[in-house]
Structures are given as C-alpha cells and as structure tokens.
Amino acid sequence: MKIYDYLIIGAGSAGCSSAYFLHKEGKSVALVDREGIAGGASGAAGAFLSPLPGQKNIYNSLVNNALDFSLDFYQELLPEAVDKKGVLRVANDNFDEDKLSQNSIKYDYFDSKKLHDISKNFREIEGYFYENAAVIEPIQICNKLTKGCDFYKMDVKELVYKDGFYIVDNIKAKNIILAQGVSSSLVEIPYMKISPIFGLRVDVKSTTKVPFNIHKAISISTNKQDGTLSIGATHERHDSAKMECLTTCDKCSFYVKGDDEQVKSLLKQADELIKLENLEVVKIYKGARATIKSYFPVIGKIVDYESSLKKHPSIQNGTKIPQEDLEYYPNLHLINALGSRGFVFGPYLANILTKNILHNEPIPQEISTGKLFYKMARKSKF
Ligand SMILES: Cc1cc2nc3c(=O)[nH]c(=O)nc-3n(C[C@H](O)[C@H](O)[C@H](O)COP(=O)(O)OP(=O)(O)OC[C@H]3O[C@@H](n4cnc5c(N)ncnc54)[C@H](O)[C@@H]3O)c2cc1C
C-alpha cells in the first residue's frame, strides 16, 4: 500500500492545479480519475482565457484577478501551450456597448473598418479588444501540472477513514482534496448544490487566418499551433436533480442525442463574426461545467453540516459562530464549481487553497465553503 500526504480525486483543471501547488511545497501527491487526466469537462474546454468586463464588482474582480494570475502562471509553466493574442469582444445580449466600455481593464475600440484592414474576412462587426487574453491547450497543461505526482485511473466509490488515514483501494493518504466537477460528491455537502451546464465545442480546419480570439455569445480562437481553430461552446442547463450526471453519462440526453444541430448553431454564429473559408470540422468535444447558483467557485475545508448544526443549533437563529468552531470532516478539502472559467480559476484557486491548508492563510469569504454553509444553515429554520 502506498502512502501519500494528499490524494486528489478528480484530475481536471481543479485537481491538477491543486496537485501542482501541493507538490511544489514538497508534499507527496496522488491523483485519481475514472476517465484519465483531463477526461472530464477540462478536456472539452476551448480553452479560452479572457477578461470579464463591466463595472467593477466582486465577481468580475475575482475573474480578472484570477485571469492575471493564471495567464502568467501558464506562460511560465508551458509557454508552447499558450497563445496569447488577445480577444475581440463584440456586444451581445449580456454585454451591450455600455457594459463593455464601463471597466477598469485597458481596451481598444476596433470599428469595422479597422477590422477589415486586419482581415477582409471579418463581417460587419465592431468590438472591444483586450490584450490580456489567450487560448491554451488544456490537456497538455493538465499533464504538465501533474509532473512529479502519481496518477491512478480509478473510479472511487467511497471514502474510508481509519486511524488518521483515508484508504482508497491500495492508496493511503493523510488528506483528501475533492475536485470532482459535476460528479456526485463522495461526502454529503448539502449546502453546495452543483448543477451541470453541458456544452459542446468543435475544432475546425480553415484556410482563413484568425488574428486573435473573437467572442460574442460564442468564441472563435486564433489559429492554434496545429493550425486548427476552436469554436465553442454551447450551453445546455440540466436541472434534473435526480439524474446521476457523470461527465460521460450515456443516459443523459445531451450525450445521446445527435450533435448536428449544436455544431450547425456554433458554425452559424461563428460565420456571423468572420468568414471561415474551406471549413472542415475535425473534432467534437463535450463536457459538463459544474456551477452553483451564484456562479462563484468554492474552495476550503468541508464543513460537516449535520454535526455543525447539532453542536451549534443557535446558528439557525442567526447566532454568529466563528468558522473555526464548526465541525469538519477530517483532513478533507474541496475545490469545485469553476463554471465556464475552469482554466481561469484553476491555478488561482489552487494556490489560495494550498496556502490555506499549509500556511493557514485565509480564504476570501465569497469563495469559501463557510459562506455556503452559513447561508443554508441560517435559512434552515424558516
Ligand atoms: C464545452 C466546454 C467548453 C468550455 N470552455 C472553457 C473555456 O473556454 N475556458 C475555461 O476556462 N473553461 C471552459 N470550460 C469550463 C471548464 O472546462 C471547467 O470549468 C473545468 O474543466 C472544471 O474543471 P474541474 O477540474 O472542476 O472538473 P472536471 O474537468 O470535470 O474534472 C473532474 C474530474 O473528476 C473525476 N471524478 C469525479 N468523481 C470521481 C470519482 N468518484 N472517482 C474518480 N474520478 C472522479 C471526473 O472523471 C472528472 O474527470 C468549458 C467547459 C465545457 C464543457
């Protein structure tokens, strides 16, 4: 039986980034995943990294801080897997002209004439160009993040905790990090309700050179190293709480039904932005993004909901019980709900989580497990 300091369950952006920072701090780390490295949503991602414009608020500040951190991080980690050519954001239903122009991030306004000077294939569009944006190779990045850690392909059915160790098959670990994405959690976390948003993206070949990433409701990437372009992604929400939504669940209608309609819709939306000549679809990717209602990601020690309420029933009346006095599952942490920005958030959150675990540095309230716990506990009485 092999013994590790940390066992990470889920080898996507969240799990691989956590493995990287823990390993960097000298910890022995194993990762397990039923699909392989980046076999879940992370392997399906575009993967675009772009800023979130609009008037400054807690959410877009989080995204934009994460973007600055993660983009620099990837460029240092594996420069050949990062294409930092910026993004042109075109106004859409979510981002009208006002919202795009109200922000503290530096941008240039490109009118249609300027765009036609850059490429005659641009349609009659205009937009805001942000330099700090990229497209990355998600699978290469995840593989590189896990260098120095052991990987086991395994479907973990339960967690057994005995004599200060978690035992999973023939692996023993002092600590566990759950990075499970949309899969059912291995422990009860009633205050974190993950709902999956399925998505499809395509890689295409085209003779058209795309000078930078373009984003409206969907994104088109600049030409990647192999010349292909990524176009993605669709969004399909799945609210059936009863359905066991695994990332490759073949019972789910999203995976069973044909892809033609979704691919057609993506290509149509792309064509409204730029004319892609001699277009050929080379690969279709599908996955499910894990989100919670607020769209904030969640990290931290896992609060045991039932035991905490039993110990401090007055929480339900609004009594303020400090977070350190709650009951926790032993040596169990999570990183999840990365939503549509898994590669923007991954390294940024994993770095915060590692510093919290190893050096007791605080986790910002808005992304902490504690915040969700209190929210549900205080409501539970009414
Ligand atoms: C089509 C699409 C396009 C996207 N585009 C972008 C983009 O452009 N930019 C961006 O930043 N993000 C994008 N995203 C979002 C991004 O992919 C996700 O936010 C990110 O991958 C989430 O990472 P994760 O590690 O939390 O989850 P996942 O990558 O899903 O990893 C979780 C892993 O846990 C494993 N697992 C769970 N439970 C168990 C168990 N019990 N035993 C063994 N293994 C287990 C699963 O097999 C899975 O591999 C996109 C997502 C999709 C679907």
Coordinates of C-alpha atoms and ligand atoms in Angstrom, one line a residue:
M1 CA 0.0 0.0 0.0
K2 CA 1.4 3.4 -1.0
I3 CA 1.1 6.3 1.4
Y4 CA 0.7 9.9 0.3
D5 CA 0.3 13.3 2.1
Y6 CA -2.5 14.2 -0.4
L7 CA -4.9 12.2 -2.5
I8 CA -6.8 14.3 -5.1
I9 CA -10.0 12.9 -6.5
G10 CA -10.6 14.3 -10.0
A11 CA -7.8 15.2 -12.5
G12 CA -9.3 18.2 -14.2
S13 CA -8.2 21.8 -14.0
A14 CA -9.1 22.0 -10.3
G15 CA -7.4 18.7 -9.3
C16 CA -4.3 19.1 -11.4
S17 CA -3.7 22.7 -10.3
S18 CA -4.1 21.6 -6.7
A19 CA -1.6 18.8 -7.3
Y20 CA 0.9 21.2 -8.8
F21 CA 0.9 23.6 -5.8
L22 CA 1.0 20.9 -3.1
H23 CA 3.8 19.1 -4.9
K24 CA 5.7 22.4 -5.2
E25 CA 5.5 22.7 -1.4
G26 CA 7.2 19.3 -1.1
K27 CA 4.1 17.2 -0.4
S28 CA 3.7 13.7 -1.9
V29 CA 0.6 13.7 -4.1
A30 CA -1.5 11.2 -5.9
L31 CA -4.4 11.9 -8.3
V32 CA -7.2 9.5 -9.3
D33 CA -9.7 9.9 -12.0
R34 CA -12.1 7.4 -13.6
E35 CA -11.5 8.9 -17.0
G36 CA -7.8 9.8 -17.1
I37 CA -6.1 13.2 -16.8
A38 CA -8.4 16.0 -18.2
G39 CA -11.0 13.3 -19.1
G40 CA -14.0 15.4 -17.8
A41 CA -15.0 19.0 -18.6
S42 CA -11.4 20.0 -18.7
G43 CA -10.6 18.1 -21.8
A44 CA -13.6 19.6 -23.5
A45 CA -12.7 23.2 -22.8
G46 CA -11.9 25.7 -25.6
A47 CA -9.9 26.7 -23.6
F48 CA -10.3 30.5 -23.7
L49 CA -8.9 32.8 -21.0
S50 CA -10.4 36.2 -21.3
P51 CA -11.3 39.1 -19.0
L52 CA -14.8 39.8 -17.7
P53 CA -15.5 43.5 -18.5
G54 CA -18.3 45.7 -17.0
Q55 CA -18.5 47.9 -13.9
K56 CA -16.2 46.6 -11.2
N57 CA -17.9 44.2 -8.7
I58 CA -16.9 41.2 -6.5
Y59 CA -17.4 38.7 -9.2
N60 CA -15.6 40.3 -12.1
S61 CA -12.8 41.4 -9.8
L62 CA -12.4 37.7 -8.9
V63 CA -12.4 36.7 -12.5
N64 CA -10.0 39.4 -13.6
N65 CA -7.5 38.8 -10.7
A66 CA -7.6 35.0 -11.5
L67 CA -7.0 35.8 -15.2
D68 CA -3.9 37.9 -14.4
F69 CA -2.5 35.2 -12.1
S70 CA -3.3 32.1 -14.2
L71 CA -2.2 33.6 -17.6
D72 CA 1.2 34.5 -16.2
F73 CA 1.3 31.1 -14.5
Y74 CA 0.6 29.1 -17.7
Q75 CA 3.1 31.2 -19.7
E76 CA 5.8 30.2 -17.2
L77 CA 4.6 26.6 -16.9
L78 CA 4.3 25.7 -20.5
P79 CA 4.7 28.6 -22.9
E80 CA 4.2 26.4 -26.0
A81 CA 0.7 25.6 -24.8
V82 CA -0.4 29.2 -24.6
D83 CA -1.4 31.5 -27.4
K84 CA -1.7 35.0 -26.0
K85 CA -3.1 37.0 -28.9
G86 CA -5.9 38.9 -27.1
V87 CA -9.7 38.8 -27.6
L88 CA -12.1 41.0 -29.5
R89 CA -15.4 41.2 -27.6
V90 CA -18.4 42.0 -29.7
A91 CA -21.5 43.3 -27.9
N92 CA -24.2 40.7 -27.3
D93 CA -27.3 40.3 -25.1
N94 CA -25.2 40.0 -21.9
F95 CA -22.7 42.7 -22.8
D96 CA -24.1 45.8 -24.6
E97 CA -21.8 48.6 -25.6
D98 CA -22.2 50.4 -22.3
K99 CA -21.3 47.4 -20.2
L100 CA -18.3 46.7 -22.3
S101 CA -16.9 50.2 -22.1
Q102 CA -17.5 50.5 -18.3
N103 CA -14.5 48.9 -16.9
S104 CA -11.1 49.4 -15.5
I105 CA -9.4 47.0 -17.9
K106 CA -7.5 48.5 -20.7
Y107 CA -9.0 48.0 -24.1
D108 CA -9.0 49.4 -27.7
Y109 CA -12.2 50.0 -29.7
F110 CA -12.0 48.4 -33.1
D111 CA -14.6 49.7 -35.7
S112 CA -15.5 47.6 -38.7
K113 CA -13.0 49.5 -41.0
K114 CA -10.1 48.7 -38.7
L115 CA -11.2 45.1 -38.5
H116 CA -11.4 44.9 -42.4
D117 CA -7.9 46.4 -42.6
I118 CA -6.7 43.5 -40.3
S119 CA -8.6 40.8 -42.3
K120 CA -11.0 41.1 -45.2
N121 CA -12.9 38.1 -43.8
F122 CA -14.3 40.0 -40.8
R123 CA -18.1 40.6 -41.1
E124 CA -19.6 44.0 -40.5
I125 CA -18.8 43.9 -36.7
E126 CA -17.1 46.2 -34.2
G127 CA -15.9 45.5 -30.8
Y128 CA -13.5 46.0 -27.9
F129 CA -10.1 44.5 -28.0
Y130 CA -8.5 43.2 -24.8
E131 CA -4.8 42.3 -24.9
N132 CA -4.7 40.1 -21.8
A133 CA -6.5 37.1 -23.3
A134 CA -5.4 33.7 -24.6
V135 CA -6.3 30.3 -25.8
I136 CA -4.5 27.4 -24.2
E137 CA -4.1 23.6 -24.8
P138 CA -6.0 22.2 -21.8
I139 CA -4.8 18.6 -22.0
Q140 CA -1.1 19.5 -22.3
I141 CA -1.5 21.9 -19.4
C142 CA -3.1 19.4 -17.1
N143 CA -0.5 16.8 -17.9
K144 CA 2.3 19.2 -17.2
L145 CA 0.7 20.3 -13.9
T146 CA 0.8 16.7 -12.6
K147 CA 4.5 16.1 -13.2
G148 CA 6.0 14.6 -10.1
C149 CA 2.7 13.3 -8.8
D150 CA 1.4 9.7 -9.2
F151 CA -1.8 9.1 -11.3
Y152 CA -4.2 6.2 -10.9
K153 CA -7.1 5.6 -13.2
M154 CA -9.8 4.5 -10.8
D155 CA -13.5 5.1 -10.0
V156 CA -13.7 6.0 -6.3
K157 CA -16.9 4.7 -4.8
E158 CA -16.5 5.6 -1.2
L159 CA -14.0 7.2 1.3
V160 CA -12.9 5.1 4.2
Y161 CA -11.2 7.0 7.1
K162 CA -9.4 4.8 9.6
D163 CA -6.6 5.6 12.1
G164 CA -5.9 9.0 10.7
F165 CA -5.7 7.9 7.0
Y166 CA -8.1 7.7 4.1
I167 CA -7.9 4.4 2.3
V168 CA -8.9 4.2 -1.3
D169 CA -8.1 0.8 -2.9
N170 CA -4.4 0.3 -2.3
I171 CA -3.7 4.0 -1.6
K172 CA -3.4 5.5 1.8
A173 CA -3.5 9.3 2.3
K174 CA -3.5 11.7 5.2
N175 CA -5.5 14.3 3.4
I176 CA -8.1 14.3 0.6
I177 CA -9.0 17.0 -1.9
L178 CA -12.3 16.5 -3.7
A179 CA -12.1 18.1 -7.2
Q180 CA -15.0 16.1 -8.7
G181 CA -16.6 18.7 -11.0
V182 CA -20.2 17.6 -11.7
S183 CA -19.9 14.1 -10.3
S184 CA -21.8 13.2 -7.1
S185 CA -19.7 14.2 -4.1
L186 CA -18.1 11.4 -2.1
V187 CA -19.3 13.1 1.1
E188 CA -22.5 14.9 1.9
I189 CA -22.3 18.6 1.2
P190 CA -25.9 19.7 1.2
Y191 CA -25.0 23.5 1.1
M192 CA -23.2 23.2 -2.2
K193 CA -25.7 22.3 -4.9
I194 CA -23.8 21.7 -8.1
S195 CA -25.8 21.9 -11.3
P196 CA -24.2 20.9 -14.6
I197 CA -24.3 23.1 -17.7
F198 CA -23.4 20.9 -20.6
G199 CA -21.5 22.2 -23.6
L200 CA -20.1 21.2 -26.9
R201 CA -17.2 22.7 -28.8
V202 CA -15.6 21.9 -32.1
D203 CA -12.1 22.1 -33.6
V204 CA -12.1 23.1 -37.3
K205 CA -9.7 23.5 -40.1
S206 CA -9.9 26.5 -42.3
T207 CA -7.6 28.3 -44.7
T208 CA -8.6 31.7 -43.0
K209 CA -6.1 33.2 -40.6
V210 CA -7.8 34.4 -37.5
P211 CA -5.6 37.1 -35.9
F212 CA -6.9 37.0 -32.4
N213 CA -9.7 35.3 -30.4
I214 CA -13.2 36.6 -31.1
H215 CA -16.0 36.4 -28.6
K216 CA -19.7 37.2 -28.9
A217 CA -22.1 34.6 -27.5
I218 CA -19.6 32.0 -28.6
S219 CA -15.8 32.2 -29.0
I220 CA -13.6 31.6 -32.1
S221 CA -9.9 31.0 -31.3
T222 CA -7.0 32.3 -33.2
N223 CA -5.2 29.5 -35.2
K224 CA -3.6 27.2 -32.7
Q225 CA -0.1 25.5 -33.2
D226 CA -1.6 22.8 -35.4
G227 CA -3.4 25.4 -37.5
T228 CA -6.9 24.4 -36.2
L229 CA -9.4 26.8 -34.6
S230 CA -11.6 26.1 -31.6
I231 CA -15.2 27.2 -31.7
G232 CA -17.3 27.0 -28.6
A233 CA -19.3 26.5 -26.7
T234 CA -22.9 25.7 -26.4
H235 CA -24.7 25.9 -23.0
E236 CA -27.4 23.5 -22.0
R237 CA -28.6 23.5 -18.5
H238 CA -29.7 20.3 -16.8
D239 CA -31.9 20.8 -13.8
S240 CA -33.0 17.3 -13.1
A241 CA -31.6 16.9 -9.6
K242 CA -32.4 13.2 -9.6
M243 CA -30.3 12.3 -12.6
E244 CA -26.9 11.0 -11.8
C245 CA -24.9 13.3 -14.0
L246 CA -21.5 11.9 -14.7
T247 CA -19.2 13.6 -17.2
T248 CA -19.6 10.8 -19.7
C249 CA -23.1 9.7 -18.6
D250 CA -24.6 7.8 -21.6
K251 CA -28.1 8.0 -20.1
C252 CA -28.1 11.8 -20.3
S253 CA -30.0 13.2 -23.3
F254 CA -27.2 15.6 -24.0
Y255 CA -24.8 12.8 -24.8
V256 CA -27.3 10.5 -26.6
K257 CA -28.8 13.0 -29.0
G258 CA -27.2 13.9 -32.2
D259 CA -24.6 16.7 -32.4
D260 CA -25.6 18.1 -35.8
E261 CA -27.9 20.8 -34.5
Q262 CA -25.4 22.1 -31.9
V263 CA -22.5 22.1 -34.4
K264 CA -24.6 23.9 -37.0
S265 CA -25.6 26.5 -34.5
L266 CA -21.9 27.1 -33.5
L267 CA -20.8 27.4 -37.1
K268 CA -23.6 29.8 -37.9
Q269 CA -22.7 32.0 -35.0
A270 CA -19.1 31.9 -36.0
D271 CA -19.9 32.8 -39.6
E272 CA -21.7 36.0 -38.3
L273 CA -18.3 37.2 -37.0
I274 CA -15.8 36.1 -39.6
K275 CA -15.9 34.2 -42.8
L276 CA -14.0 30.9 -42.4
E277 CA -13.0 29.6 -45.8
N278 CA -12.7 25.9 -46.7
L279 CA -14.1 25.0 -43.3
E280 CA -13.9 21.4 -42.1
V281 CA -14.9 20.1 -38.6
V282 CA -12.2 17.9 -37.3
K283 CA -13.3 17.0 -33.8
I284 CA -16.3 17.5 -31.5
Y285 CA -15.8 17.7 -27.7
K286 CA -18.5 17.5 -25.0
G287 CA -18.5 18.1 -21.3
A288 CA -20.4 19.4 -18.3
R289 CA -19.4 22.5 -16.4
A290 CA -20.1 22.5 -12.6
T291 CA -21.8 25.6 -11.3
I292 CA -23.6 26.8 -8.2
K293 CA -26.4 29.3 -8.2
S294 CA -24.2 32.3 -7.5
Y295 CA -21.6 31.3 -10.2
F296 CA -18.8 31.7 -7.6
P297 CA -16.3 28.9 -7.3
V298 CA -16.0 27.2 -3.9
I299 CA -12.8 26.1 -2.0
G300 CA -11.9 25.1 1.5
K301 CA -12.3 22.6 4.3
I302 CA -15.5 20.7 4.1
V303 CA -17.9 21.6 6.9
D304 CA -20.0 18.7 8.2
Y305 CA -23.4 20.2 8.0
E306 CA -25.4 17.9 10.3
S307 CA -22.7 17.8 13.1
S308 CA -22.1 21.6 13.0
L309 CA -25.9 22.3 13.4
K310 CA -26.2 19.7 16.2
K311 CA -23.3 21.3 18.0
H312 CA -24.4 24.9 17.4
P313 CA -28.2 24.9 16.9
S314 CA -28.3 28.6 17.6
I315 CA -26.8 29.2 14.2
Q316 CA -30.3 28.8 12.8
N317 CA -31.4 31.8 14.9
G318 CA -28.6 33.9 13.5
T319 CA -26.1 33.5 16.3
K320 CA -22.6 34.1 14.9
I321 CA -20.4 31.1 15.5
P322 CA -16.9 31.5 14.2
Q323 CA -15.9 29.3 11.3
E324 CA -13.1 27.6 13.2
D325 CA -15.7 26.3 15.8
L326 CA -17.7 24.4 13.2
E327 CA -17.4 20.7 12.7
Y328 CA -15.4 19.5 9.7
Y329 CA -14.7 16.2 8.0
P330 CA -11.2 15.3 9.0
N331 CA -8.5 16.5 6.6
L332 CA -10.9 16.9 3.7
H333 CA -10.9 19.8 1.3
L334 CA -12.7 20.7 -1.9
I335 CA -12.2 22.8 -5.0
N336 CA -15.2 23.0 -7.3
A337 CA -17.9 25.0 -9.2
L338 CA -15.4 26.5 -11.5
G339 CA -18.2 27.0 -14.0
S340 CA -17.3 28.3 -17.5
R341 CA -13.9 29.6 -16.4
G342 CA -12.2 26.5 -15.2
F343 CA -8.8 27.4 -16.6
V344 CA -9.0 31.0 -15.5
F345 CA -9.9 29.9 -11.9
G346 CA -7.9 26.6 -11.6
P347 CA -4.3 27.8 -10.7
Y348 CA -5.5 30.9 -8.9
L349 CA -7.8 29.0 -6.6
A350 CA -5.5 26.0 -6.1
N351 CA -2.8 28.5 -5.0
I352 CA -5.1 30.1 -2.4
L353 CA -6.3 26.6 -1.2
T354 CA -2.8 25.3 -0.8
K355 CA -1.7 28.4 1.2
N356 CA -4.8 28.0 3.4
I357 CA -4.1 24.3 4.0
L358 CA -0.4 24.5 4.6
H359 CA 0.1 28.0 6.0
N360 CA -3.3 28.8 7.4
E361 CA -3.8 31.8 5.1
P362 CA -7.4 32.9 4.9
I363 CA -9.7 32.1 2.0
P364 CA -11.8 35.1 0.8
Q365 CA -15.3 34.8 2.2
E366 CA -17.1 34.9 -1.2
I367 CA -15.4 31.6 -2.4
S368 CA -15.3 29.8 0.9
T369 CA -17.2 26.6 1.9
G370 CA -18.2 28.5 5.1
K371 CA -20.2 31.1 3.3
L372 CA -22.4 28.5 1.7
F373 CA -22.7 26.6 5.0
Y374 CA -24.0 29.7 6.9
K375 CA -26.3 30.6 4.1
M376 CA -28.1 27.3 4.2
A377 CA -27.9 26.9 8.0
R378 CA -29.5 30.2 8.7
K379 CA -32.3 29.6 6.3
S380 CA -33.0 26.1 7.5
K381 CA -35.2 27.2 10.4
F382 CA -37.7 29.1 8.2
Ligands
LIG1 C1 -17.7 22.6 -23.9 C2 -17.0 23.3 -22.8 C3 -16.2 24.5 -23.1 C4 -15.5 25.1 -22.1 N1 -14.7 26.2 -22.4 C5 -14.0 26.8 -21.4 C6 -13.1 27.9 -21.8 O1 -13.0 28.3 -22.9 N2 -12.4 28.4 -20.8 C7 -12.4 28.0 -19.5 O2 -11.7 28.5 -18.6 N3 -13.3 27.0 -19.1 C8 -14.1 26.4 -20.1 N4 -14.9 25.4 -19.7 C9 -15.1 25.1 -18.3 C10 -14.0 24.2 -17.8 O3 -13.8 23.1 -18.7 C11 -14.4 23.7 -16.4 O4 -14.7 24.7 -15.6 C12 -13.3 22.9 -15.8 O5 -12.8 22.0 -16.7 C13 -13.7 22.3 -14.5 O6 -12.6 21.6 -14.0 P1 -12.8 20.6 -12.8 O7 -11.5 20.0 -12.5 O8 -13.6 21.2 -11.7 O9 -13.8 19.5 -13.4 P2 -13.6 18.3 -14.5 O10 -12.6 18.7 -15.5 O11 -14.9 17.8 -14.9 O12 -12.8 17.2 -13.6 C14 -13.5 16.4 -12.6 C15 -13.0 15.0 -12.7 O13 -13.3 14.3 -11.6 C16 -13.5 13.0 -12.0 N5 -14.2 12.3 -10.9 C17 -15.3 12.7 -10.2 N6 -15.7 11.9 -9.3 C18 -14.8 10.8 -9.3 C19 -14.7 9.6 -8.6 N7 -15.6 9.3 -7.6 N8 -13.7 8.7 -8.9 C20 -12.9 9.0 -9.9 N9 -12.9 10.2 -10.7 C21 -13.9 11.1 -10.4 C22 -14.2 13.0 -13.3 O14 -13.9 11.9 -14.1 C23 -13.6 14.3 -13.9 O15 -12.5 14.0 -14.8 C24 -15.6 24.7 -20.7 C25 -16.4 23.6 -20.4 C26 -17.1 22.9 -21.4 C27 -17.9 21.7 -21.1

